[in-house]
Amino acid sequence: MATLLALLALTACAVGPGHPAHARQVTAAQPTPPAQPTPSASPSPTAKPAFKSLAWYVSQVPTFPEAPPPQPVPLPTTGSVPFWHRLPTDQKVAFITIDDGGLARPPGVIEFIWEARIPVTMFLNSPAAEEHTDYFRQIEAVGGVVENHTITHTSLAGRSYDYQKQEICGAADRLEGLFGKRPTLFRPPFGEHDSTTLQAAHDCGAKAVFHWTETVHEGKVRYQTPEKVVQPGDVLLMHFRPALMDDLLAALKAIHRAGLTPALLEQYVR
């Protein structure tokens, strides 16, 4: 794997032979690709990449239809923030989200996100973000966006306003200090929330609070609706776990089977 420093230092790189061409664009950051290793010998043009190598994962990514120009969804102008399982849009897009950050951070994920142009929203717990800031900055540099998932990852429903505000605002403050941008989206741990959560999230600067429509774990998509297919606006949830590469690939394939294109959540909630 290319060094992480090279990921941030290079300014341009063409996609190499055998990489799928993707029409979608990630514009929340200006990603720079990892350095390309110089092989000691020319590989055989018919050689297949090793199973579960980075090249193998990239080779499995489907080619998506061109994403439509984002149409941001209307947001309330006063009061608390909306809570969505699915983004209310008819555009043929779905959204990949990754939670937590403390358990595992597979190093190949950074290059995979760059090579496959995967738009991801990271809902991070602030202690994990503080401990592993460089890792998440690398993902941010290749198009990911950091959002809020509280400090202690505890259930918020039923807790006092002051407690919930400290969990949400405290994490937002720390994430802003680490990444230079205040989170505008919030996901409550376990999806558990109440009206106080929505008010506290609003008061901490969030524009929307998100649940999810599908979960992805160890390469398997688990649908939360009887249709068993990704719908426009669906939000897919996975975590920073050892099998994250498999989860990302499974999510991409499920989105492709539905005739949709992955898009960045922040382009629709402004």
PDB file of C-alpha atoms in Angstrom:
ATOM      1  CA  MET A   1       0.000   0.000   0.000  1.00  0.00           C
ATOM      2  CA  ALA A   2       1.153   3.462  -0.810  1.00  0.00           C
ATOM      3  CA  THR A   3       2.244   5.512   2.130  1.00  0.00           C
ATOM      4  CA  LEU A   4      -0.400   7.682   3.694  1.00  0.00           C
ATOM      5  CA  LEU A   5       1.772  10.736   3.207  1.00  0.00           C
ATOM      6  CA  ALA A   6       1.770  10.174  -0.518  1.00  0.00           C
ATOM      7  CA  LEU A   7      -2.019  10.114  -0.435  1.00  0.00           C
ATOM      8  CA  LEU A   8      -2.075  13.737   0.581  1.00  0.00           C
ATOM      9  CA  ALA A   9       0.962  14.934  -1.331  1.00  0.00           C
ATOM     10  CA  LEU A  10       0.240  13.941  -4.922  1.00  0.00           C
ATOM     11  CA  THR A  11      -1.803  16.220  -7.121  1.00  0.00           C
ATOM     12  CA  ALA A  12      -2.861  14.105 -10.093  1.00  0.00           C
ATOM     13  CA  CYS A  13      -3.007  10.518 -11.266  1.00  0.00           C
ATOM     14  CA  ALA A  14      -4.780   8.741 -14.087  1.00  0.00           C
ATOM     15  CA  VAL A  15      -6.876   5.679 -13.359  1.00  0.00           C
ATOM     16  CA  GLY A  16      -4.859   2.713 -14.527  1.00  0.00           C
ATOM     17  CA  PRO A  17      -5.818  -0.070 -16.943  1.00  0.00           C
ATOM     18  CA  GLY A  18      -8.486  -2.411 -15.686  1.00  0.00           C
ATOM     19  CA  HIS A  19     -10.042   0.077 -13.282  1.00  0.00           C
ATOM     20  CA  PRO A  20     -13.759   0.676 -13.882  1.00  0.00           C
ATOM     21  CA  ALA A  21     -14.744   4.137 -15.070  1.00  0.00           C
ATOM     22  CA  HIS A  22     -17.203   5.872 -12.782  1.00  0.00           C
ATOM     23  CA  ALA A  23     -19.360   8.777 -13.825  1.00  0.00           C
ATOM     24  CA  ARG A  24     -20.264   9.920 -10.336  1.00  0.00           C
ATOM     25  CA  GLN A  25     -18.307  12.710  -8.703  1.00  0.00           C
ATOM     26  CA  VAL A  26     -17.460  13.384  -5.069  1.00  0.00           C
ATOM     27  CA  THR A  27     -17.170  17.105  -4.544  1.00  0.00           C
ATOM     28  CA  ALA A  28     -17.179  17.518  -0.761  1.00  0.00           C
ATOM     29  CA  ALA A  29     -13.383  17.268  -0.778  1.00  0.00           C
ATOM     30  CA  GLN A  30     -10.671  17.507  -3.390  1.00  0.00           C
ATOM     31  CA  PRO A  31      -9.206  14.002  -3.206  1.00  0.00           C
ATOM     32  CA  THR A  32      -5.718  13.168  -4.334  1.00  0.00           C
ATOM     33  CA  PRO A  33      -4.886   9.601  -5.243  1.00  0.00           C
ATOM     34  CA  PRO A  34      -2.327   7.329  -3.638  1.00  0.00           C
ATOM     35  CA  ALA A  35       0.999   6.881  -5.332  1.00  0.00           C
ATOM     36  CA  GLN A  36       1.116   4.111  -7.887  1.00  0.00           C
ATOM     37  CA  PRO A  37       3.842   1.516  -7.237  1.00  0.00           C
ATOM     38  CA  THR A  38       6.323   0.835  -9.992  1.00  0.00           C
ATOM     39  CA  PRO A  39       6.296  -2.897 -10.704  1.00  0.00           C
ATOM     40  CA  SER A  40       9.599  -4.699 -11.062  1.00  0.00           C
ATOM     41  CA  ALA A  41       8.258  -6.556 -14.070  1.00  0.00           C
ATOM     42  CA  SER A  42       5.337  -6.007 -16.402  1.00  0.00           C
ATOM     43  CA  PRO A  43       2.387  -8.095 -15.229  1.00  0.00           C
ATOM     44  CA  SER A  44       0.650 -10.448 -17.596  1.00  0.00           C
ATOM     45  CA  PRO A  45      -2.311  -8.708 -19.238  1.00  0.00           C
ATOM     46  CA  THR A  46      -4.438 -11.765 -18.439  1.00  0.00           C
ATOM     47  CA  ALA A  47      -3.341 -12.101 -14.809  1.00  0.00           C
ATOM     48  CA  LYS A  48      -6.166 -11.892 -12.303  1.00  0.00           C
ATOM     49  CA  PRO A  49      -5.670  -9.897  -9.108  1.00  0.00           C
ATOM     50  CA  ALA A  50      -5.169 -11.890  -5.945  1.00  0.00           C
ATOM     51  CA  PHE A  51      -8.382 -12.642  -4.088  1.00  0.00           C
ATOM     52  CA  LYS A  52      -9.303  -9.828  -1.697  1.00  0.00           C
ATOM     53  CA  SER A  53      -6.324  -7.714  -2.699  1.00  0.00           C
ATOM     54  CA  LEU A  54      -7.017  -4.036  -3.297  1.00  0.00           C
ATOM     55  CA  ALA A  55      -6.944  -4.668  -7.047  1.00  0.00           C
ATOM     56  CA  TRP A  56      -9.469  -7.480  -6.613  1.00  0.00           C
ATOM     57  CA  TYR A  57     -11.885  -5.263  -4.669  1.00  0.00           C
ATOM     58  CA  VAL A  58     -11.586  -2.520  -7.274  1.00  0.00           C
ATOM     59  CA  SER A  59     -12.166  -5.034 -10.076  1.00  0.00           C
ATOM     60  CA  GLN A  60     -15.444  -6.116  -8.436  1.00  0.00           C
ATOM     61  CA  VAL A  61     -16.943  -2.622  -8.290  1.00  0.00           C
ATOM     62  CA  PRO A  62     -19.748  -2.199 -10.838  1.00  0.00           C
ATOM     63  CA  THR A  63     -19.906   0.737 -13.216  1.00  0.00           C
ATOM     64  CA  PHE A  64     -22.726   3.038 -12.175  1.00  0.00           C
ATOM     65  CA  PRO A  65     -25.087   5.253 -14.150  1.00  0.00           C
ATOM     66  CA  GLU A  66     -24.198   8.911 -14.034  1.00  0.00           C
ATOM     67  CA  ALA A  67     -25.482  10.526 -10.855  1.00  0.00           C
ATOM     68  CA  PRO A  68     -28.085  13.251 -11.375  1.00  0.00           C
ATOM     69  CA  PRO A  69     -27.272  16.793 -10.266  1.00  0.00           C
ATOM     70  CA  PRO A  70     -28.092  16.832  -6.519  1.00  0.00           C
ATOM     71  CA  GLN A  71     -31.404  18.367  -5.555  1.00  0.00           C
ATOM     72  CA  PRO A  72     -31.118  19.364  -1.880  1.00  0.00           C
ATOM     73  CA  VAL A  73     -34.167  18.458   0.198  1.00  0.00           C
ATOM     74  CA  PRO A  74     -36.196  21.179   1.935  1.00  0.00           C
ATOM     75  CA  LEU A  75     -35.331  21.670   5.607  1.00  0.00           C
ATOM     76  CA  PRO A  76     -37.464  23.223   8.342  1.00  0.00           C
ATOM     77  CA  THR A  77     -36.537  26.818   9.063  1.00  0.00           C
ATOM     78  CA  THR A  78     -37.518  26.812  12.746  1.00  0.00           C
ATOM     79  CA  GLY A  79     -37.797  24.384  15.629  1.00  0.00           C
ATOM     80  CA  SER A  80     -36.078  20.999  15.808  1.00  0.00           C
ATOM     81  CA  VAL A  81     -34.481  18.999  13.007  1.00  0.00           C
ATOM     82  CA  PRO A  82     -36.058  16.224  10.893  1.00  0.00           C
ATOM     83  CA  PHE A  83     -35.400  12.550  11.656  1.00  0.00           C
ATOM     84  CA  TRP A  84     -35.068  10.391   8.527  1.00  0.00           C
ATOM     85  CA  HIS A  85     -34.684   6.671   7.896  1.00  0.00           C
ATOM     86  CA  ARG A  86     -34.496   7.470   4.181  1.00  0.00           C
ATOM     87  CA  LEU A  87     -33.698  10.798   2.583  1.00  0.00           C
ATOM     88  CA  PRO A  88     -36.932  12.138   1.045  1.00  0.00           C
ATOM     89  CA  THR A  89     -35.808  12.251  -2.589  1.00  0.00           C
ATOM     90  CA  ASP A  90     -36.974  10.611  -5.802  1.00  0.00           C
ATOM     91  CA  GLN A  91     -33.552  10.911  -7.391  1.00  0.00           C
ATOM     92  CA  LYS A  92     -31.963   7.566  -8.210  1.00  0.00           C
ATOM     93  CA  VAL A  93     -29.284   7.719  -5.528  1.00  0.00           C
ATOM     94  CA  ALA A  94     -28.466   5.959  -2.255  1.00  0.00           C
ATOM     95  CA  PHE A  95     -26.086   6.860   0.541  1.00  0.00           C
ATOM     96  CA  ILE A  96     -23.255   4.966   2.254  1.00  0.00           C
ATOM     97  CA  THR A  97     -22.589   5.766   5.919  1.00  0.00           C
ATOM     98  CA  ILE A  98     -19.953   4.348   8.291  1.00  0.00           C
ATOM     99  CA  ASP A  99     -20.277   4.623  12.077  1.00  0.00           C
ATOM    100  CA  ASP A 100     -18.158   4.697  15.241  1.00  0.00           C
ATOM    101  CA  GLY A 101     -14.431   4.476  14.411  1.00  0.00           C
ATOM    102  CA  GLY A 102     -13.004   2.912  17.548  1.00  0.00           C
ATOM    103  CA  LEU A 103     -13.090  -0.812  16.785  1.00  0.00           C
ATOM    104  CA  ALA A 104     -11.110  -1.284  13.560  1.00  0.00           C
ATOM    105  CA  ARG A 105      -9.744   0.833  10.730  1.00  0.00           C
ATOM    106  CA  PRO A 106      -8.694  -1.410   7.818  1.00  0.00           C
ATOM    107  CA  PRO A 107      -5.834   0.406   6.027  1.00  0.00           C
ATOM    108  CA  GLY A 108      -6.928  -0.685   2.549  1.00  0.00           C
ATOM    109  CA  VAL A 109     -10.190   1.198   2.938  1.00  0.00           C
ATOM    110  CA  ILE A 110      -8.519   4.523   2.184  1.00  0.00           C
ATOM    111  CA  GLU A 111      -7.219   3.467  -1.213  1.00  0.00           C
ATOM    112  CA  PHE A 112     -10.398   1.527  -1.987  1.00  0.00           C
ATOM    113  CA  ILE A 113     -12.525   4.618  -1.410  1.00  0.00           C
ATOM    114  CA  TRP A 114     -10.226   6.601  -3.703  1.00  0.00           C
ATOM    115  CA  GLU A 115      -9.868   3.992  -6.457  1.00  0.00           C
ATOM    116  CA  ALA A 116     -13.597   3.174  -6.562  1.00  0.00           C
ATOM    117  CA  ARG A 117     -14.724   6.788  -5.994  1.00  0.00           C
ATOM    118  CA  ILE A 118     -16.971   5.800  -3.062  1.00  0.00           C
ATOM    119  CA  PRO A 119     -18.799   8.742  -1.451  1.00  0.00           C
ATOM    120  CA  VAL A 120     -18.972   8.040   2.301  1.00  0.00           C
ATOM    121  CA  THR A 121     -20.318   9.865   5.330  1.00  0.00           C
ATOM    122  CA  MET A 122     -18.544   8.974   8.591  1.00  0.00           C
ATOM    123  CA  PHE A 123     -20.576   9.333  11.794  1.00  0.00           C
ATOM    124  CA  LEU A 124     -17.736   9.320  14.324  1.00  0.00           C
ATOM    125  CA  ASN A 125     -17.557   9.149  18.087  1.00  0.00           C
ATOM    126  CA  SER A 126     -15.290  12.000  19.102  1.00  0.00           C
ATOM    127  CA  PRO A 127     -12.851   9.935  21.257  1.00  0.00           C
ATOM    128  CA  ALA A 128     -12.178   7.592  18.308  1.00  0.00           C
ATOM    129  CA  ALA A 129     -11.724  10.606  16.045  1.00  0.00           C
ATOM    130  CA  GLU A 130      -9.235  12.112  18.485  1.00  0.00           C
ATOM    131  CA  GLU A 131      -7.246   8.877  18.828  1.00  0.00           C
ATOM    132  CA  HIS A 132      -7.153   8.066  15.112  1.00  0.00           C
ATOM    133  CA  THR A 133      -7.379  11.513  13.544  1.00  0.00           C
ATOM    134  CA  ASP A 134      -4.832  10.831  10.788  1.00  0.00           C
ATOM    135  CA  TYR A 135      -6.783   7.826   9.515  1.00  0.00           C
ATOM    136  CA  PHE A 136     -10.043   9.725   9.236  1.00  0.00           C
ATOM    137  CA  ARG A 137      -8.278  12.713   7.690  1.00  0.00           C
ATOM    138  CA  GLN A 138      -7.004  10.366   4.969  1.00  0.00           C
ATOM    139  CA  ILE A 139     -10.561   9.284   4.201  1.00  0.00           C
ATOM    140  CA  GLU A 140     -11.682  12.899   4.284  1.00  0.00           C
ATOM    141  CA  ALA A 141      -8.927  13.716   1.780  1.00  0.00           C
ATOM    142  CA  VAL A 142     -10.296  11.189  -0.718  1.00  0.00           C
ATOM    143  CA  GLY A 143     -13.884  12.400  -0.501  1.00  0.00           C
ATOM    144  CA  GLY A 144     -15.322  11.312   2.855  1.00  0.00           C
ATOM    145  CA  VAL A 145     -17.149  13.664   5.212  1.00  0.00           C
ATOM    146  CA  VAL A 146     -17.050  13.572   9.029  1.00  0.00           C
ATOM    147  CA  GLU A 147     -20.318  13.869  10.967  1.00  0.00           C
ATOM    148  CA  ASN A 148     -21.465  13.489  14.588  1.00  0.00           C
ATOM    149  CA  HIS A 149     -22.205  10.289  16.563  1.00  0.00           C
ATOM    150  CA  THR A 150     -21.854  11.618  20.168  1.00  0.00           C
ATOM    151  CA  ILE A 151     -18.986  11.345  22.625  1.00  0.00           C
ATOM    152  CA  THR A 152     -19.711   8.177  24.602  1.00  0.00           C
ATOM    153  CA  HIS A 153     -22.002   6.245  22.217  1.00  0.00           C
ATOM    154  CA  THR A 154     -24.718   5.898  24.827  1.00  0.00           C
ATOM    155  CA  SER A 155     -28.471   5.778  24.249  1.00  0.00           C
ATOM    156  CA  LEU A 156     -29.926   9.283  24.372  1.00  0.00           C
ATOM    157  CA  ALA A 157     -33.645   8.542  24.504  1.00  0.00           C
ATOM    158  CA  GLY A 158     -35.155   9.526  27.841  1.00  0.00           C
ATOM    159  CA  ARG A 159     -32.126  11.469  29.035  1.00  0.00           C
ATOM    160  CA  SER A 160     -32.292  15.121  30.058  1.00  0.00           C
ATOM    161  CA  TYR A 161     -31.833  17.957  27.597  1.00  0.00           C
ATOM    162  CA  ASP A 162     -28.585  18.998  29.269  1.00  0.00           C
ATOM    163  CA  TYR A 163     -27.170  15.471  29.044  1.00  0.00           C
ATOM    164  CA  GLN A 164     -28.108  15.061  25.392  1.00  0.00           C
ATOM    165  CA  LYS A 165     -26.834  18.496  24.480  1.00  0.00           C
ATOM    166  CA  GLN A 166     -23.477  17.762  26.094  1.00  0.00           C
ATOM    167  CA  GLU A 167     -23.151  14.493  24.172  1.00  0.00           C
ATOM    168  CA  ILE A 168     -24.054  16.112  20.841  1.00  0.00           C
ATOM    169  CA  CYS A 169     -22.526  19.575  21.202  1.00  0.00           C
ATOM    170  CA  GLY A 170     -19.443  18.216  22.948  1.00  0.00           C
ATOM    171  CA  ALA A 171     -18.758  15.822  20.078  1.00  0.00           C
ATOM    172  CA  ALA A 172     -19.478  18.534  17.495  1.00  0.00           C
ATOM    173  CA  ASP A 173     -17.004  20.871  19.191  1.00  0.00           C
ATOM    174  CA  ARG A 174     -14.260  18.238  19.230  1.00  0.00           C
ATOM    175  CA  LEU A 175     -14.847  17.148  15.644  1.00  0.00           C
ATOM    176  CA  GLU A 176     -14.794  20.762  14.464  1.00  0.00           C
ATOM    177  CA  GLY A 177     -11.482  21.255  16.232  1.00  0.00           C
ATOM    178  CA  LEU A 178     -10.001  18.132  14.646  1.00  0.00           C
ATOM    179  CA  PHE A 179     -11.255  18.510  11.081  1.00  0.00           C
ATOM    180  CA  GLY A 180     -11.916  22.231  10.712  1.00  0.00           C
ATOM    181  CA  LYS A 181     -15.610  21.806   9.897  1.00  0.00           C
ATOM    182  CA  ARG A 182     -18.535  21.605  12.276  1.00  0.00           C
ATOM    183  CA  PRO A 183     -20.742  18.553  11.690  1.00  0.00           C
ATOM    184  CA  THR A 184     -24.152  19.335  10.239  1.00  0.00           C
ATOM    185  CA  LEU A 185     -25.626  15.807  10.393  1.00  0.00           C
ATOM    186  CA  PHE A 186     -26.163  13.642  13.460  1.00  0.00           C
ATOM    187  CA  ARG A 187     -26.851   9.960  14.066  1.00  0.00           C
ATOM    188  CA  PRO A 188     -27.918   8.926  17.590  1.00  0.00           C
ATOM    189  CA  PRO A 189     -26.281   5.731  18.878  1.00  0.00           C
ATOM    190  CA  PHE A 190     -28.442   2.662  18.119  1.00  0.00           C
ATOM    191  CA  GLY A 191     -30.844   5.023  16.358  1.00  0.00           C
ATOM    192  CA  GLU A 192     -32.495   5.664  19.744  1.00  0.00           C
ATOM    193  CA  HIS A 193     -33.857   9.183  20.145  1.00  0.00           C
ATOM    194  CA  ASP A 194     -36.756  11.274  21.348  1.00  0.00           C
ATOM    195  CA  SER A 195     -38.022  14.815  20.789  1.00  0.00           C
ATOM    196  CA  THR A 196     -35.353  16.116  23.162  1.00  0.00           C
ATOM    197  CA  THR A 197     -32.671  14.560  20.935  1.00  0.00           C
ATOM    198  CA  LEU A 198     -33.978  16.424  17.907  1.00  0.00           C
ATOM    199  CA  GLN A 199     -34.105  19.712  19.796  1.00  0.00           C
ATOM    200  CA  ALA A 200     -30.599  19.269  21.204  1.00  0.00           C
ATOM    201  CA  ALA A 201     -29.251  18.297  17.773  1.00  0.00           C
ATOM    202  CA  HIS A 202     -30.785  21.454  16.320  1.00  0.00           C
ATOM    203  CA  ASP A 203     -29.273  23.584  19.080  1.00  0.00           C
ATOM    204  CA  CYS A 204     -25.851  22.022  18.391  1.00  0.00           C
ATOM    205  CA  GLY A 205     -25.962  22.998  14.718  1.00  0.00           C
ATOM    206  CA  ALA A 206     -27.299  19.822  13.080  1.00  0.00           C
ATOM    207  CA  LYS A 207     -29.547  20.149  10.040  1.00  0.00           C
ATOM    208  CA  ALA A 208     -30.918  16.589  10.132  1.00  0.00           C
ATOM    209  CA  VAL A 209     -30.780  13.404  12.205  1.00  0.00           C
ATOM    210  CA  PHE A 210     -30.393  10.084  10.409  1.00  0.00           C
ATOM    211  CA  HIS A 211     -31.344   6.494  11.063  1.00  0.00           C
ATOM    212  CA  TRP A 212     -30.856   3.947   8.237  1.00  0.00           C
ATOM    213  CA  THR A 213     -32.746   1.745   5.782  1.00  0.00           C
ATOM    214  CA  GLU A 214     -30.248  -1.117   5.335  1.00  0.00           C
ATOM    215  CA  THR A 215     -27.369  -2.417   7.431  1.00  0.00           C
ATOM    216  CA  VAL A 216     -24.264  -4.097   6.013  1.00  0.00           C
ATOM    217  CA  HIS A 217     -22.126  -6.499   8.040  1.00  0.00           C
ATOM    218  CA  GLU A 218     -19.447  -8.987   6.936  1.00  0.00           C
ATOM    219  CA  GLY A 219     -20.340  -8.470   3.311  1.00  0.00           C
ATOM    220  CA  LYS A 220     -24.086  -9.058   3.665  1.00  0.00           C
ATOM    221  CA  VAL A 221     -26.801  -6.448   3.193  1.00  0.00           C
ATOM    222  CA  ARG A 222     -29.671  -6.721   5.656  1.00  0.00           C
ATOM    223  CA  TYR A 223     -32.822  -4.938   4.531  1.00  0.00           C
ATOM    224  CA  GLN A 224     -35.102  -3.197   7.011  1.00  0.00           C
ATOM    225  CA  THR A 225     -38.050  -3.137   4.610  1.00  0.00           C
ATOM    226  CA  PRO A 226     -39.997  -6.010   2.971  1.00  0.00           C
ATOM    227  CA  GLU A 227     -39.020  -4.994  -0.585  1.00  0.00           C
ATOM    228  CA  LYS A 228     -35.463  -6.364  -0.114  1.00  0.00           C
ATOM    229  CA  VAL A 229     -34.120  -3.844  -2.580  1.00  0.00           C
ATOM    230  CA  VAL A 230     -32.386  -0.480  -2.144  1.00  0.00           C
ATOM    231  CA  GLN A 231     -34.797   2.367  -2.837  1.00  0.00           C
ATOM    232  CA  PRO A 232     -34.038   5.958  -3.926  1.00  0.00           C
ATOM    233  CA  GLY A 233     -32.867   7.920  -0.906  1.00  0.00           C
ATOM    234  CA  ASP A 234     -31.982   4.852   1.163  1.00  0.00           C
ATOM    235  CA  VAL A 235     -29.252   5.155   3.785  1.00  0.00           C
ATOM    236  CA  LEU A 236     -26.964   2.134   4.184  1.00  0.00           C
ATOM    237  CA  LEU A 237     -25.271   1.686   7.562  1.00  0.00           C
ATOM    238  CA  MET A 238     -21.974  -0.089   8.225  1.00  0.00           C
ATOM    239  CA  HIS A 239     -19.249   0.282  10.842  1.00  0.00           C
ATOM    240  CA  PHE A 240     -15.496   0.615  11.060  1.00  0.00           C
ATOM    241  CA  ARG A 241     -14.958  -3.118  11.536  1.00  0.00           C
ATOM    242  CA  PRO A 242     -12.441  -5.624  10.128  1.00  0.00           C
ATOM    243  CA  ALA A 243     -14.715  -6.573   7.189  1.00  0.00           C
ATOM    244  CA  LEU A 244     -15.349  -2.984   6.061  1.00  0.00           C
ATOM    245  CA  MET A 245     -13.893  -3.624   2.590  1.00  0.00           C
ATOM    246  CA  ASP A 246     -16.445  -6.424   2.084  1.00  0.00           C
ATOM    247  CA  ASP A 247     -19.213  -4.236   3.454  1.00  0.00           C
ATOM    248  CA  LEU A 248     -18.409  -1.381   1.081  1.00  0.00           C
ATOM    249  CA  LEU A 249     -18.339  -3.746  -1.877  1.00  0.00           C
ATOM    250  CA  ALA A 250     -21.631  -5.384  -0.864  1.00  0.00           C
ATOM    251  CA  ALA A 251     -23.264  -1.976  -0.514  1.00  0.00           C
ATOM    252  CA  LEU A 252     -22.045  -0.873  -3.933  1.00  0.00           C
ATOM    253  CA  LYS A 253     -23.364  -4.056  -5.567  1.00  0.00           C
ATOM    254  CA  ALA A 254     -26.754  -3.702  -3.863  1.00  0.00           C
ATOM    255  CA  ILE A 255     -27.040  -0.083  -4.974  1.00  0.00           C
ATOM    256  CA  HIS A 256     -26.081  -1.074  -8.528  1.00  0.00           C
ATOM    257  CA  ARG A 257     -28.616  -3.929  -8.647  1.00  0.00           C
ATOM    258  CA  ALA A 258     -31.315  -1.402  -7.778  1.00  0.00           C
ATOM    259  CA  GLY A 259     -30.334   0.809 -10.700  1.00  0.00           C
ATOM    260  CA  LEU A 260     -29.120   3.563  -8.389  1.00  0.00           C
ATOM    261  CA  THR A 261     -25.849   5.443  -7.953  1.00  0.00           C
ATOM    262  CA  PRO A 262     -24.023   6.151  -4.669  1.00  0.00           C
ATOM    263  CA  ALA A 263     -24.102   9.823  -3.729  1.00  0.00           C
ATOM    264  CA  LEU A 264     -22.856  11.985  -0.896  1.00  0.00           C
ATOM    265  CA  LEU A 265     -25.438  12.723   1.787  1.00  0.00           C
ATOM    266  CA  GLU A 266     -24.064  16.187   2.438  1.00  0.00           C
ATOM    267  CA  GLN A 267     -24.836  17.254  -1.152  1.00  0.00           C
ATOM    268  CA  TYR A 268     -28.543  16.719  -0.416  1.00  0.00           C
ATOM    269  CA  VAL A 269     -28.733  18.209   3.081  1.00  0.00           C
ATOM    270  CA  ARG A 270     -27.326  21.735   2.974  1.00  0.00           C
TER     271      ARG A 270
END
